[in-house]
Short mmCIF file of C-alpha atoms in Angstrom, two decimals:
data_model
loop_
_atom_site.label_atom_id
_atom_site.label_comp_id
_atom_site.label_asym_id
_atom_site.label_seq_id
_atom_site.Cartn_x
_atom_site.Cartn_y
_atom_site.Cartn_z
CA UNK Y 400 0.00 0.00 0.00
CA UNK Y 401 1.27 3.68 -0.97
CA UNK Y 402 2.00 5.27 1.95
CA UNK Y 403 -0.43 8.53 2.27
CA UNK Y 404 1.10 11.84 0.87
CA UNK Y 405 2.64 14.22 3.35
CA UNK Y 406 2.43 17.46 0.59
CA UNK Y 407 -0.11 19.27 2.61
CA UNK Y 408 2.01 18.96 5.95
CA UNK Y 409 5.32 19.85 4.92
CA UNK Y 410 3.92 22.78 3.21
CA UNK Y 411 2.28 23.80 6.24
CA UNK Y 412 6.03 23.74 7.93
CA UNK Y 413 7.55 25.36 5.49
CA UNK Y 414 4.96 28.14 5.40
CA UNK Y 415 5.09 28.28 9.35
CA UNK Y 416 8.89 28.76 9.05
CA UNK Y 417 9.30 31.20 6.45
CA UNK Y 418 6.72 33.05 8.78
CA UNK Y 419 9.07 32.91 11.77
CA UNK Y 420 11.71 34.06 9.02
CA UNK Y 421 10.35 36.86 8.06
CA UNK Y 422 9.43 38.25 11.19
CA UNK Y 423 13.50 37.21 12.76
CA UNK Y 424 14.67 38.95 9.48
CA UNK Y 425 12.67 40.69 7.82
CA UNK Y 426 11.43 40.75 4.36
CA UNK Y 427 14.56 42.72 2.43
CA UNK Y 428 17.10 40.66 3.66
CA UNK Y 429 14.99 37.28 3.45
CA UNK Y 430 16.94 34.35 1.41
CA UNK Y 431 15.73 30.88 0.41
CA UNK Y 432 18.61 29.79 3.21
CA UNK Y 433 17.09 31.51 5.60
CA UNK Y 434 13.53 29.32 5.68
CA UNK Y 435 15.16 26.06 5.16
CA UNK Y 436 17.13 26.55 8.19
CA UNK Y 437 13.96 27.66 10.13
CA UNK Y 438 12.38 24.52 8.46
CA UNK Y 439 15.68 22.24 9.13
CA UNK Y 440 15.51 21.05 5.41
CA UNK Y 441 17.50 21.73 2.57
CA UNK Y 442 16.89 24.71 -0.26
CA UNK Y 443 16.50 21.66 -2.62
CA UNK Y 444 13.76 20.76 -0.72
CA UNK Y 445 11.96 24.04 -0.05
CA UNK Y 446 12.13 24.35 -3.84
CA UNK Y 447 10.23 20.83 -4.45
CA UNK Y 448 7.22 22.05 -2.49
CA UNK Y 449 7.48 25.59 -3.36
CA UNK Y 450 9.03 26.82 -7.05
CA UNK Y 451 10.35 29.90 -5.77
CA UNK Y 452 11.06 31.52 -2.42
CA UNK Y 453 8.04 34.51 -3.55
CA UNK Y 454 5.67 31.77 -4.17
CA UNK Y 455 6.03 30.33 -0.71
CA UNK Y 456 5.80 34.40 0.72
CA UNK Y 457 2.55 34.96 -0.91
CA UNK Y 458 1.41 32.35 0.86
CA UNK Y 459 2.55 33.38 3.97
CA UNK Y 460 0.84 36.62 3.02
CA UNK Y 461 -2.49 35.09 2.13
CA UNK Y 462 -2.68 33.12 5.29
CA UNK Y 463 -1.87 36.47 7.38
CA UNK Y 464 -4.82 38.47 5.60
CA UNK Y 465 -7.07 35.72 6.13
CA UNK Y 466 -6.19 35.32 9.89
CA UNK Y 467 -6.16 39.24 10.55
CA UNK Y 468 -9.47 39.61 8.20
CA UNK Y 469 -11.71 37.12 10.25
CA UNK Y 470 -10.17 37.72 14.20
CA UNK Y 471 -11.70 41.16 12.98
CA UNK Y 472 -14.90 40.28 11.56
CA UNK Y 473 -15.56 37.38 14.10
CA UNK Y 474 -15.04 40.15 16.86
CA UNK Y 475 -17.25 42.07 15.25
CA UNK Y 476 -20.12 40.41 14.23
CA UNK Y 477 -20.57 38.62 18.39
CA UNK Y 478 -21.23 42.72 19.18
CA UNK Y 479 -24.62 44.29 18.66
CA UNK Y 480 -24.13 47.65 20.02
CA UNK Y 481 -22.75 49.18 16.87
CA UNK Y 482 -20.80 51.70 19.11
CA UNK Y 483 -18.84 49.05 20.86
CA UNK Y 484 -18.85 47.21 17.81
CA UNK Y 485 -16.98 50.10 16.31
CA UNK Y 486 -14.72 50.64 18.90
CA UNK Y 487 -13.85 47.00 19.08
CA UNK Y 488 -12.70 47.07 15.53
CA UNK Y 489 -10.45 49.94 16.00
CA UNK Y 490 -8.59 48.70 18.86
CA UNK Y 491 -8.22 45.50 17.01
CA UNK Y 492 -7.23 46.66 13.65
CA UNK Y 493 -4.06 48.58 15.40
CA UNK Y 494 -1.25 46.75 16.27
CA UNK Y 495 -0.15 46.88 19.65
CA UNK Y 496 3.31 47.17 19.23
CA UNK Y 497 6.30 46.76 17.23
CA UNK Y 498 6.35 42.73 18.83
CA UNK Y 499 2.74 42.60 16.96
CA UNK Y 500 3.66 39.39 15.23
CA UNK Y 501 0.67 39.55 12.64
CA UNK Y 502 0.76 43.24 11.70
CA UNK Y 503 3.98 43.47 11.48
CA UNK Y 504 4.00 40.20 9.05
CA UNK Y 505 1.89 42.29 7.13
CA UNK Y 506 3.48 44.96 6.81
CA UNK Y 507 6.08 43.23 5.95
CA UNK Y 508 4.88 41.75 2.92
CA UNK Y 509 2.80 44.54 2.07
CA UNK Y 510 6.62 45.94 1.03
CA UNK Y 511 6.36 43.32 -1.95
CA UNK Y 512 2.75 45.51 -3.34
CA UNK Y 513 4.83 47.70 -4.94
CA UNK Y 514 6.33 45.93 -7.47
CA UNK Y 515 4.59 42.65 -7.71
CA UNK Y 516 0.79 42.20 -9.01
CA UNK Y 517 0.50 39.49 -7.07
CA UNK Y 518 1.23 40.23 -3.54
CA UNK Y 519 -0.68 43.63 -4.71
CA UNK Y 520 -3.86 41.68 -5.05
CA UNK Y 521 -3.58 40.36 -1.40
CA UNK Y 522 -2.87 43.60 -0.25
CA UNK Y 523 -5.44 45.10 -2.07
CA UNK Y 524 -8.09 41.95 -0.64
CA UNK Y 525 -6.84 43.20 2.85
CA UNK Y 526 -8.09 47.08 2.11
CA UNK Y 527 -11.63 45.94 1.17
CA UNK Y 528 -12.08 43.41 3.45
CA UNK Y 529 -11.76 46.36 6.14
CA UNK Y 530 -13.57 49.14 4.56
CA UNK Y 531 -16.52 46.54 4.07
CA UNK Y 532 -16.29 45.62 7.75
CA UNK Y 533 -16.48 49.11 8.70
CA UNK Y 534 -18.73 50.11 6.05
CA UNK Y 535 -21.24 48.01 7.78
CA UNK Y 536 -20.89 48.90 11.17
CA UNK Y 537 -21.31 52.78 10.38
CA UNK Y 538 -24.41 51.61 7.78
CA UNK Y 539 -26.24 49.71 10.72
CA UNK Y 540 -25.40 52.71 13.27
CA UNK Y 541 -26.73 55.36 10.90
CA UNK Y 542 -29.76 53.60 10.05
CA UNK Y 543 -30.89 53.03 13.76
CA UNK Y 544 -30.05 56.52 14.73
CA UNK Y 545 -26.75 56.22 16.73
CA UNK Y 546 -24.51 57.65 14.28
CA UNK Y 547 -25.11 60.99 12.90
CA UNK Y 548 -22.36 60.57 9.33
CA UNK Y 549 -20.61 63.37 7.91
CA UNK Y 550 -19.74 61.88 4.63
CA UNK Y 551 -21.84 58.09 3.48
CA UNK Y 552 -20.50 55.34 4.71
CA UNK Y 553 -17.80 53.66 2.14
CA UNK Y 554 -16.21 57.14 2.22
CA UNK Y 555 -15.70 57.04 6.26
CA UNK Y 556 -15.29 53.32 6.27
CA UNK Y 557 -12.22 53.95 3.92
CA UNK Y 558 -10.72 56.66 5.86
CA UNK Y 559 -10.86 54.42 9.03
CA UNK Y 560 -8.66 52.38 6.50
CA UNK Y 561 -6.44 54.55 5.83
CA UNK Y 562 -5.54 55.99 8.96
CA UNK Y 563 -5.88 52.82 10.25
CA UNK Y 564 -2.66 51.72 8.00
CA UNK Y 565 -0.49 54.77 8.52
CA UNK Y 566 -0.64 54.99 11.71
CA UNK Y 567 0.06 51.02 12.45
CA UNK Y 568 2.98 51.53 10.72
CA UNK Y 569 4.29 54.29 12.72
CA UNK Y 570 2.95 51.84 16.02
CA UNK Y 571 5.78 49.19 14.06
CA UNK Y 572 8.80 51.13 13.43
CA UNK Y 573 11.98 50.46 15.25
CA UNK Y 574 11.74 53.90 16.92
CA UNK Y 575 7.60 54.74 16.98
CA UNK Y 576 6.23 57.78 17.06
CA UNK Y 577 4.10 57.20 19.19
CA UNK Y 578 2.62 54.64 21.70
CA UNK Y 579 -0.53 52.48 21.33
CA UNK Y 580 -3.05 54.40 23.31
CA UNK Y 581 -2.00 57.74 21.89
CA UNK Y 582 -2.58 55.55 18.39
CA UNK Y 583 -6.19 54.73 19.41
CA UNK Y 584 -6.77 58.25 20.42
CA UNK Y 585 -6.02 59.79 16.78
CA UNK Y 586 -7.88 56.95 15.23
CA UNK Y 587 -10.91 57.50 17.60
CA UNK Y 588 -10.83 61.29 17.32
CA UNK Y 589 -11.38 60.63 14.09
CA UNK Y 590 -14.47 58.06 14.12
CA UNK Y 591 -15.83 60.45 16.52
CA UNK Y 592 -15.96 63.12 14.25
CA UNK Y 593 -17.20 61.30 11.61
CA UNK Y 594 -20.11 59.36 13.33
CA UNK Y 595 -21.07 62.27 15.45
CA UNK Y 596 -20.73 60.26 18.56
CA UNK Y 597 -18.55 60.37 21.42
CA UNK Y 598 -17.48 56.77 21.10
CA UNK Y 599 -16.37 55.68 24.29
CA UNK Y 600 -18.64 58.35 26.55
CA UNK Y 601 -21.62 56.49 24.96
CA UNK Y 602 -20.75 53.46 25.89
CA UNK Y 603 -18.90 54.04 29.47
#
């Protein structure tokens, strides 16, 4: 009898490991070596199960959206308040740290959107996933009366985004400008504004 095919879990491994890679070196300085040591395998052998070391990153990346995607929306959706339930998203969606393993994976990899369609896609997947998220939140707050909007809702939802992004990054520097409540404050001043509702005096 064949013995049953092991495919699936040694690309799980080697997945996990270039994960652990790129967060010990970072993506710029990332080589093929690098993972197979992480992995203890040879490069021969990363290359069997993945072609090329970018193949094996995107899915690294995909696996990181997905994860950071649904803690959100999973979060979200066991809240009905939609006050809480936008607060709750914010504090999630911002990493805590420059140790936040996931964001900064993202981040990361995100690097790669510039120059590569492919890891632009992902990237891109990541943006809408969060503006729809919010999107809804503000849609369902408007329409029962607790959020008063200054602009419709994809526009706000997308700011959120935005801000959201540029001001993780600055959380994930080497040196941040800033720390993580002072983070949530600019991003909450913001939805505050925006929704016409003092955000966490409503809900104190």
């Amino acid at each position: 009898m064949a013995r049953p095919s092991r495919a699936h879990e040694k690309r799980a491994e080697l997945i996990d490991a270039a994960r652990e890679a790129v967060l010990r070196r970072g993506v710029v300085d990332l080589r093929l070596r690098d993972v197979a040591e992480q992995a203890d395998m040879s490069t021969g052998s990363v290359l069997y199960y993945f072609p090329a070391l970018s193949d094996l990153l995107r899915e690294v990346q995909r696996e990181a959206v997905e994860r950071f995607c649904v803690d959100r929306e999973e979060a979200a959706r066991r809240e009905p308040d939609p006050r809480r339930k936008l607060l709750g998203t914010i504090r999630a969606g911002l990493p805590s740290g420059r140790d936040d393993e996931l964001c900064v994976l993202l981040y990361e990899l995100g690097a790669f959107a510039r120059r590569d369609p492919a890891y632009a896609a992902q990237h891109i997947r990541l943006c809408e996933r969060q503006v729809a998220l919010y999107s809804t939140i503000l849609e369902t707050g408007a329409a029962t009366g607790v959020f008063t909007l200054a602009r419709d809702a994809a526009t706000v939802a997308r700011q959120l985004v935005m801000l959201e992004d540029g001001i993780g990054l600055h959380l994930t520097q080497s040196v941040p400008t800033f720390d993580a409540r002072q983070a949530e404050n600019l991003l909450l001043a913001y939805a505050c504004d925006a929704t016409g509702c003092d955000l966490e005096g409503a809900i104190a």
